[in-house]
Tab-separated table of C-alpha atoms in Angstrom:
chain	number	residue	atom	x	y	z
A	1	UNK	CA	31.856	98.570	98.770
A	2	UNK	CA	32.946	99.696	102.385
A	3	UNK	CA	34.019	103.494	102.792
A	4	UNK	CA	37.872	104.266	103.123
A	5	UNK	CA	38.789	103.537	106.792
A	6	UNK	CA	40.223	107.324	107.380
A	7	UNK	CA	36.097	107.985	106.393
A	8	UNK	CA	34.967	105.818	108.959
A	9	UNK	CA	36.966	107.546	111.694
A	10	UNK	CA	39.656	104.506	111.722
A	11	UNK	CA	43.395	105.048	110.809
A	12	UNK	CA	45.473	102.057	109.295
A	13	UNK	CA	48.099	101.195	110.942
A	14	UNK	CA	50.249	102.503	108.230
A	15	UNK	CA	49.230	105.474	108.576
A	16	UNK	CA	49.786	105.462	112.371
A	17	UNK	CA	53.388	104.215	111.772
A	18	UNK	CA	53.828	107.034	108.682
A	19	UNK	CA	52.920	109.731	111.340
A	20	UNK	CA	54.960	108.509	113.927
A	21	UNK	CA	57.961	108.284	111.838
A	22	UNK	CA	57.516	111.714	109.930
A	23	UNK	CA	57.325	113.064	113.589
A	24	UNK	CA	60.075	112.155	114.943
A	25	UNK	CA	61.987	114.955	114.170
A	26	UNK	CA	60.451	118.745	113.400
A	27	UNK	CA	59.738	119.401	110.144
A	28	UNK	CA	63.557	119.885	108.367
A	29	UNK	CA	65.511	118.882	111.079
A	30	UNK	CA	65.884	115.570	109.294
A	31	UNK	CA	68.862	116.495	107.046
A	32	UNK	CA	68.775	120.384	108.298
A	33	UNK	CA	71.347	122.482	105.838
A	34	UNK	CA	71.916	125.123	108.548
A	35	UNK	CA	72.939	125.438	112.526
A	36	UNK	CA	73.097	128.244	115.253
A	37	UNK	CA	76.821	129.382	114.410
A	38	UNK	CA	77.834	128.375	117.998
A	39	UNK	CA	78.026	125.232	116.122
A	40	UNK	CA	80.461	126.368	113.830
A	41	UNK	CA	83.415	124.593	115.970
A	42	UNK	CA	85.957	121.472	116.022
A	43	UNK	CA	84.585	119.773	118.947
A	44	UNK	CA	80.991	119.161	117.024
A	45	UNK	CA	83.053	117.395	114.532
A	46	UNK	CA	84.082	114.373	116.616
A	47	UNK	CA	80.109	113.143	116.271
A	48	UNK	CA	79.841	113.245	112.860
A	49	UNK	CA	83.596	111.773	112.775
A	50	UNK	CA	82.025	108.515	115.128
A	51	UNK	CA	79.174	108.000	112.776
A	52	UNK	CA	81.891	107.919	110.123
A	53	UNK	CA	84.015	105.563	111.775
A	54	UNK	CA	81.137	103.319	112.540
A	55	UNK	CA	80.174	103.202	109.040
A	56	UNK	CA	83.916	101.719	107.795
A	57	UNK	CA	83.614	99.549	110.777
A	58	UNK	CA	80.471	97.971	109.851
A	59	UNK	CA	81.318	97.580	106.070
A	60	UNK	CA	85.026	96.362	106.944
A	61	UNK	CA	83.332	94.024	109.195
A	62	UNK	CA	80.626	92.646	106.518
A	63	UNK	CA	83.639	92.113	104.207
A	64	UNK	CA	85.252	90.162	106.299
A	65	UNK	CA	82.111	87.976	107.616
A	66	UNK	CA	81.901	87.105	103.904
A	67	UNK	CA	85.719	85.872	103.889
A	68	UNK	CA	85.045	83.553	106.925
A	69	UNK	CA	86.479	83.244	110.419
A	70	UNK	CA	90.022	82.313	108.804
A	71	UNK	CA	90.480	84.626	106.010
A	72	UNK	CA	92.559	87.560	107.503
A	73	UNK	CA	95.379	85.024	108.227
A	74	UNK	CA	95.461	83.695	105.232
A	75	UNK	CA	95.327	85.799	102.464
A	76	UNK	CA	96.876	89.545	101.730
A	77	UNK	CA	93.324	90.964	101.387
A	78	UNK	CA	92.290	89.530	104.113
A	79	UNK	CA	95.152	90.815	106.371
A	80	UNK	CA	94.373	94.329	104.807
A	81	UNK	CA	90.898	94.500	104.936
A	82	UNK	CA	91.065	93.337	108.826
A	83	UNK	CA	93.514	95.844	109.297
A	84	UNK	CA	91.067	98.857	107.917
A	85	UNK	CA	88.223	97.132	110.638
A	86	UNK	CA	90.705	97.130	113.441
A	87	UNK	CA	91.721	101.051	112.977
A	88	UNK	CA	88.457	102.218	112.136
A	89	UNK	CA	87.589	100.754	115.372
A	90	UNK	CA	90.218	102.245	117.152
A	91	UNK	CA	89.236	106.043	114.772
A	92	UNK	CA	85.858	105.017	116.431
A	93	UNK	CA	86.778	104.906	119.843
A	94	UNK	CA	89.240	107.882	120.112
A	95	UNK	CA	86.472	110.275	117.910
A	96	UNK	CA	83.573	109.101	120.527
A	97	UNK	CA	85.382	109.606	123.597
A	98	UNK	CA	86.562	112.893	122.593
A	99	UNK	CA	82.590	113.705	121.776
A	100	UNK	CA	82.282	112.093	125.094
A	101	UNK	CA	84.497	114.737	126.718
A	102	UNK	CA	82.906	117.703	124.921
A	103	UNK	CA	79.506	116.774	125.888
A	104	UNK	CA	80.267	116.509	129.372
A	105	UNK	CA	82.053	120.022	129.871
A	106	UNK	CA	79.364	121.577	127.760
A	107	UNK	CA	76.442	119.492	129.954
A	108	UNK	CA	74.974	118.412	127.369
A	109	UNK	CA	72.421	117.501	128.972
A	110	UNK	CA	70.395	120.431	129.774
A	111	UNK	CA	67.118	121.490	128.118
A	112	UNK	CA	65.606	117.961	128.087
A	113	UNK	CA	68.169	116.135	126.701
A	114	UNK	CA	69.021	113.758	129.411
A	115	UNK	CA	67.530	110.828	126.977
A	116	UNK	CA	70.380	111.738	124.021
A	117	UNK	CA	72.967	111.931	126.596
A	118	UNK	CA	71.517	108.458	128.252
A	119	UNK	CA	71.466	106.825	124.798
A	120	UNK	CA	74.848	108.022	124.271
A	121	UNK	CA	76.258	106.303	127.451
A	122	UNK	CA	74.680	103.086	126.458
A	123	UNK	CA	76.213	103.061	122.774
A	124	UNK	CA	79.534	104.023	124.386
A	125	UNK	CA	78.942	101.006	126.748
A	126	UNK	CA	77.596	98.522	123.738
A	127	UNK	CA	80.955	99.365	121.292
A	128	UNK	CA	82.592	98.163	124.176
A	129	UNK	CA	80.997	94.903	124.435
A	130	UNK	CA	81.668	94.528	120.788
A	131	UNK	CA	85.154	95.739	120.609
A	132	UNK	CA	85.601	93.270	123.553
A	133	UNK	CA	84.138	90.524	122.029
A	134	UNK	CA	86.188	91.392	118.869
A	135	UNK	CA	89.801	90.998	120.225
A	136	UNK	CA	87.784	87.383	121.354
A	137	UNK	CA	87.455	86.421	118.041
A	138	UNK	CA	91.054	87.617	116.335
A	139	UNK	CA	91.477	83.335	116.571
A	140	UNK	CA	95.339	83.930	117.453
A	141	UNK	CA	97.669	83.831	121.027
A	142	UNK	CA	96.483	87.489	121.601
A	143	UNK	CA	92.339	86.280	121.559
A	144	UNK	CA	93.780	83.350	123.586
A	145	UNK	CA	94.988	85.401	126.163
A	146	UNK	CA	92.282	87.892	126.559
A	147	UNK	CA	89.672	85.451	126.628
A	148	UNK	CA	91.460	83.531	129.993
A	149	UNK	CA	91.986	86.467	131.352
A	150	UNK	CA	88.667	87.706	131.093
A	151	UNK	CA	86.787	84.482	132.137
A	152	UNK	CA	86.815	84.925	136.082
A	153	UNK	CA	85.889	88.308	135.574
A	154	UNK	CA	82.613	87.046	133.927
A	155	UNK	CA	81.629	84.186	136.225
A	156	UNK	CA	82.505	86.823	139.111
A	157	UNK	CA	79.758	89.156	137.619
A	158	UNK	CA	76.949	86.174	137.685
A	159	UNK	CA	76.980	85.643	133.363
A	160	UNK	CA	79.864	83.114	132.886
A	161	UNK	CA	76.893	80.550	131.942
A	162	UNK	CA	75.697	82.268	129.004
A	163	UNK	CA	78.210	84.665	127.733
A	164	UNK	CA	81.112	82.384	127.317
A	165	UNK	CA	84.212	84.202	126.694
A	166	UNK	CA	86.101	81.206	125.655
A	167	UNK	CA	83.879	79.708	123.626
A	168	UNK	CA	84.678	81.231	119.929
A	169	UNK	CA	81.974	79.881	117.712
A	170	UNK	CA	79.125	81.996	120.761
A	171	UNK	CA	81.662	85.180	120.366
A	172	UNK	CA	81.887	85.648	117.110
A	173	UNK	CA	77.857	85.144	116.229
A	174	UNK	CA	77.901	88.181	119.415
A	175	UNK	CA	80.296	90.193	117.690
A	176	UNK	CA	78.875	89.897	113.846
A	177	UNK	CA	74.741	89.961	115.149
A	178	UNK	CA	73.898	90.773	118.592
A	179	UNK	CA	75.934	93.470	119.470
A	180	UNK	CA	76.262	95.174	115.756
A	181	UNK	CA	72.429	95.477	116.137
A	182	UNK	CA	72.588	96.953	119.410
A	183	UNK	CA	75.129	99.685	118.558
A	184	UNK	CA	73.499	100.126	115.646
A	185	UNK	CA	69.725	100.830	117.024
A	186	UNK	CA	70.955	102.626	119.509
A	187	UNK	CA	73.289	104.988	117.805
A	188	UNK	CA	70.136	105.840	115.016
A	189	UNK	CA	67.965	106.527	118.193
A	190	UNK	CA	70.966	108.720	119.426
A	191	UNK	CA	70.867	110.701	115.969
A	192	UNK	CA	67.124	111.012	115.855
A	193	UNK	CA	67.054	112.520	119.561
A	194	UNK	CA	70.324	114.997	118.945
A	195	UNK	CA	68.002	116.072	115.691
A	196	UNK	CA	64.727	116.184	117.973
A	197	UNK	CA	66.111	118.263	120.536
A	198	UNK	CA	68.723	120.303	118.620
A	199	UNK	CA	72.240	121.114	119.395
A	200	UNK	CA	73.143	122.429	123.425
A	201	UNK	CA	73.814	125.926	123.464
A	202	UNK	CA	76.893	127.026	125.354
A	203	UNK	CA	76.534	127.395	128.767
A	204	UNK	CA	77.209	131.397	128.451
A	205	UNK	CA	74.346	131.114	125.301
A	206	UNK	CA	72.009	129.156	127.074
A	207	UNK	CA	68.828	132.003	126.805
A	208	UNK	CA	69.534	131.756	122.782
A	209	UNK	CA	68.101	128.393	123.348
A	210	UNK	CA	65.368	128.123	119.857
A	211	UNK	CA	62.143	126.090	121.779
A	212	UNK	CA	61.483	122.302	120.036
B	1	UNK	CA	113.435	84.418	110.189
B	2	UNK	CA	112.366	84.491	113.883
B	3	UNK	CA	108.932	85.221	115.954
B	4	UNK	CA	109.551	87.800	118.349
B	5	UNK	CA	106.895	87.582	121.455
B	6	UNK	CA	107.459	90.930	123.272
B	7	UNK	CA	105.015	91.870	126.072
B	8	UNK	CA	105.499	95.483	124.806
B	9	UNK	CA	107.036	98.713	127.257
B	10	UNK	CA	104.756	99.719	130.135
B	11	UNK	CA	105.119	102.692	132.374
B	12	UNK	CA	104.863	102.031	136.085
B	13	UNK	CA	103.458	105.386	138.508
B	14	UNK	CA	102.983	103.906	141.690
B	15	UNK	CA	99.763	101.375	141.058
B	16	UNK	CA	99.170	102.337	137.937
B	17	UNK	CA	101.134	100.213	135.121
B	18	UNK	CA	100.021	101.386	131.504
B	19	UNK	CA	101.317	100.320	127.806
B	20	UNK	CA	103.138	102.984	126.531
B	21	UNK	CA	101.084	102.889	123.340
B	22	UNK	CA	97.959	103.000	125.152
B	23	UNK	CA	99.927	105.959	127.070
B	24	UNK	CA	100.499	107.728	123.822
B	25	UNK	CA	96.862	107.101	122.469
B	26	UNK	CA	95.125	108.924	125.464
B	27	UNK	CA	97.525	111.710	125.645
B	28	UNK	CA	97.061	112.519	121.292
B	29	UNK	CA	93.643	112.111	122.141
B	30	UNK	CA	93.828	114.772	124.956
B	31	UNK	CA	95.894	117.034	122.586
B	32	UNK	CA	93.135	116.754	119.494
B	33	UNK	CA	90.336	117.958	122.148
B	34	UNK	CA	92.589	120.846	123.194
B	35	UNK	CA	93.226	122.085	119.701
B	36	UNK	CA	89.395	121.127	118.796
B	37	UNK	CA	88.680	123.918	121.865
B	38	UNK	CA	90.769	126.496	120.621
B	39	UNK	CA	91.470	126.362	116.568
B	40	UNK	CA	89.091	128.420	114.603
B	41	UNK	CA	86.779	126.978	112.545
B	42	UNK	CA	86.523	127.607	108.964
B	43	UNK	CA	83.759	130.179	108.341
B	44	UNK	CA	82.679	130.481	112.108
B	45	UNK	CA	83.455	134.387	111.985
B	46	UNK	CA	80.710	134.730	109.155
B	47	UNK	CA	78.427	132.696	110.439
B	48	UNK	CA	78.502	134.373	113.739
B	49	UNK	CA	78.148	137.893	112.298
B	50	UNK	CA	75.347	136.678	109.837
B	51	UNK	CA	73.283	135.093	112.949
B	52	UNK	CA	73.978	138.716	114.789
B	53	UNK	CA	73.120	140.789	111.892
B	54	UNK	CA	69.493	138.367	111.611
B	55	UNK	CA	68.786	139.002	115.198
């Protein structure tokens, strides 16, 4: 019988993976029960409150993916649940750019966190593509109109040929797959950085700063 | 029982033409981060004193 590969000087790849993941963060910054009290204020709320918002739009949105493409015009359920999706959306939007504005004055940025404020950005940029692509999809005058509207915009920009704004059936699998994935990847990457680094210190606290 | 089609109210400043609700949005948004700024937070006076009595 061969020896255990960890005897042999040879890690599994499991075990690479294991380390890697159990690294991301410091030991108990995971889930961490505590924070420096500068924390203890309204604008650190309107993160938690996007995360929140992004969870009621992703079940809303599974809920209706399982009613089909027609549902929310024809049934009272359907009208309601589409309804909660639409608002949490728009709960999602105002919460993030408010975090948005916070982060900015505060510079967020500092003390090598120019990677969560870059992932940031590019999950505020994603929802956008999937909001967009959402009002695409409502199938009524209003989804009509946006999607003619936007078309010469998107052939101006070079992507006309495979992003087709008026063609429903390639919008909707962009709104329900693609672009779900994307804010969703990114926004866990976002998550596991802010827990990495640790919360920005106020600009006046900034030599408080606990090394990570 | 009639459809109404209305294009909605915008407001009109010189080049810039905005719904009013989208107006309305971005100004409740701007009062939200104001009072986020400046209304206390519950417990923030204990926590700060705990962190200074640690320290």
């Amino acid at each position: 019988m061969s020896a255990p590969a960890s005897d042999a000087g040879q890690r599994s790849w499991t075990a690479a993976v294991r380390d890697h993941v159990t690294g991301l963060v410091p030991e108990g910054q995971a889930l961490p029960d505590r924070q420096p009290a500068y924390v203890a204020s309204w604008i650190y709320v309107f993160g938690v409150a996007t995360l929140a918002a992004l969870l009621v739009v992703v079940g809303s949105g599974i809920v209706l993916a399982m009613g089909g493409a027609a549902w929310w015009h024809t049934s009272g359920l359907g009208h309601f649940v589409n309804s909660v999706h639409l608002w949490s959306v728009e709960l999602f939007f105002a919460a993030m750019v408010v975090h948005l504005w916070g982060k900015f004055w505060m510079a967020a940025w500092r003390g090598n966190r120019g990677l969560t404020w870059v992932t940031g950005v590019v999950s505020f940029i994603t929802s956008i593509g999937a909001a967009f692509t959402g009002y695409l999809v409502q199938s009524n005058f209003d989804s009509q109109w946006i999607s003619g509207e936007a078309k010469d915009g998107i052939n101006s920009i070079g992507v006309g040929g495979f992003f087709n704004v008026l063609n429903t059936g390639q919008m909707l699998l962009w709104h329900v797959t693609l672009l779900p994935i994307g804010v969703g990847i990114i926004a866990v990457m976002h998550v596991i950085l802010v827990r990495r680094h640790g919360v920005v210190p106020p600009l006046d606290d900034e030599g408080k700063e606990v090394a990570r | 029982m009639g459809i109404v089609f209305s294009a909605g109210k915008y407001v009109h400043w010189g080049v810039l033409s905005i719904s009013l609700t989208n107006l309305l949005i971005i100004l409740g948004m701007i009062v939200v981060f104001g009072l986020a700024l400046v209304l206390p937070f519950p417990g923030a006076q204990e926590r700060h004193q705990a962190d200074e009595d640690e320290s």
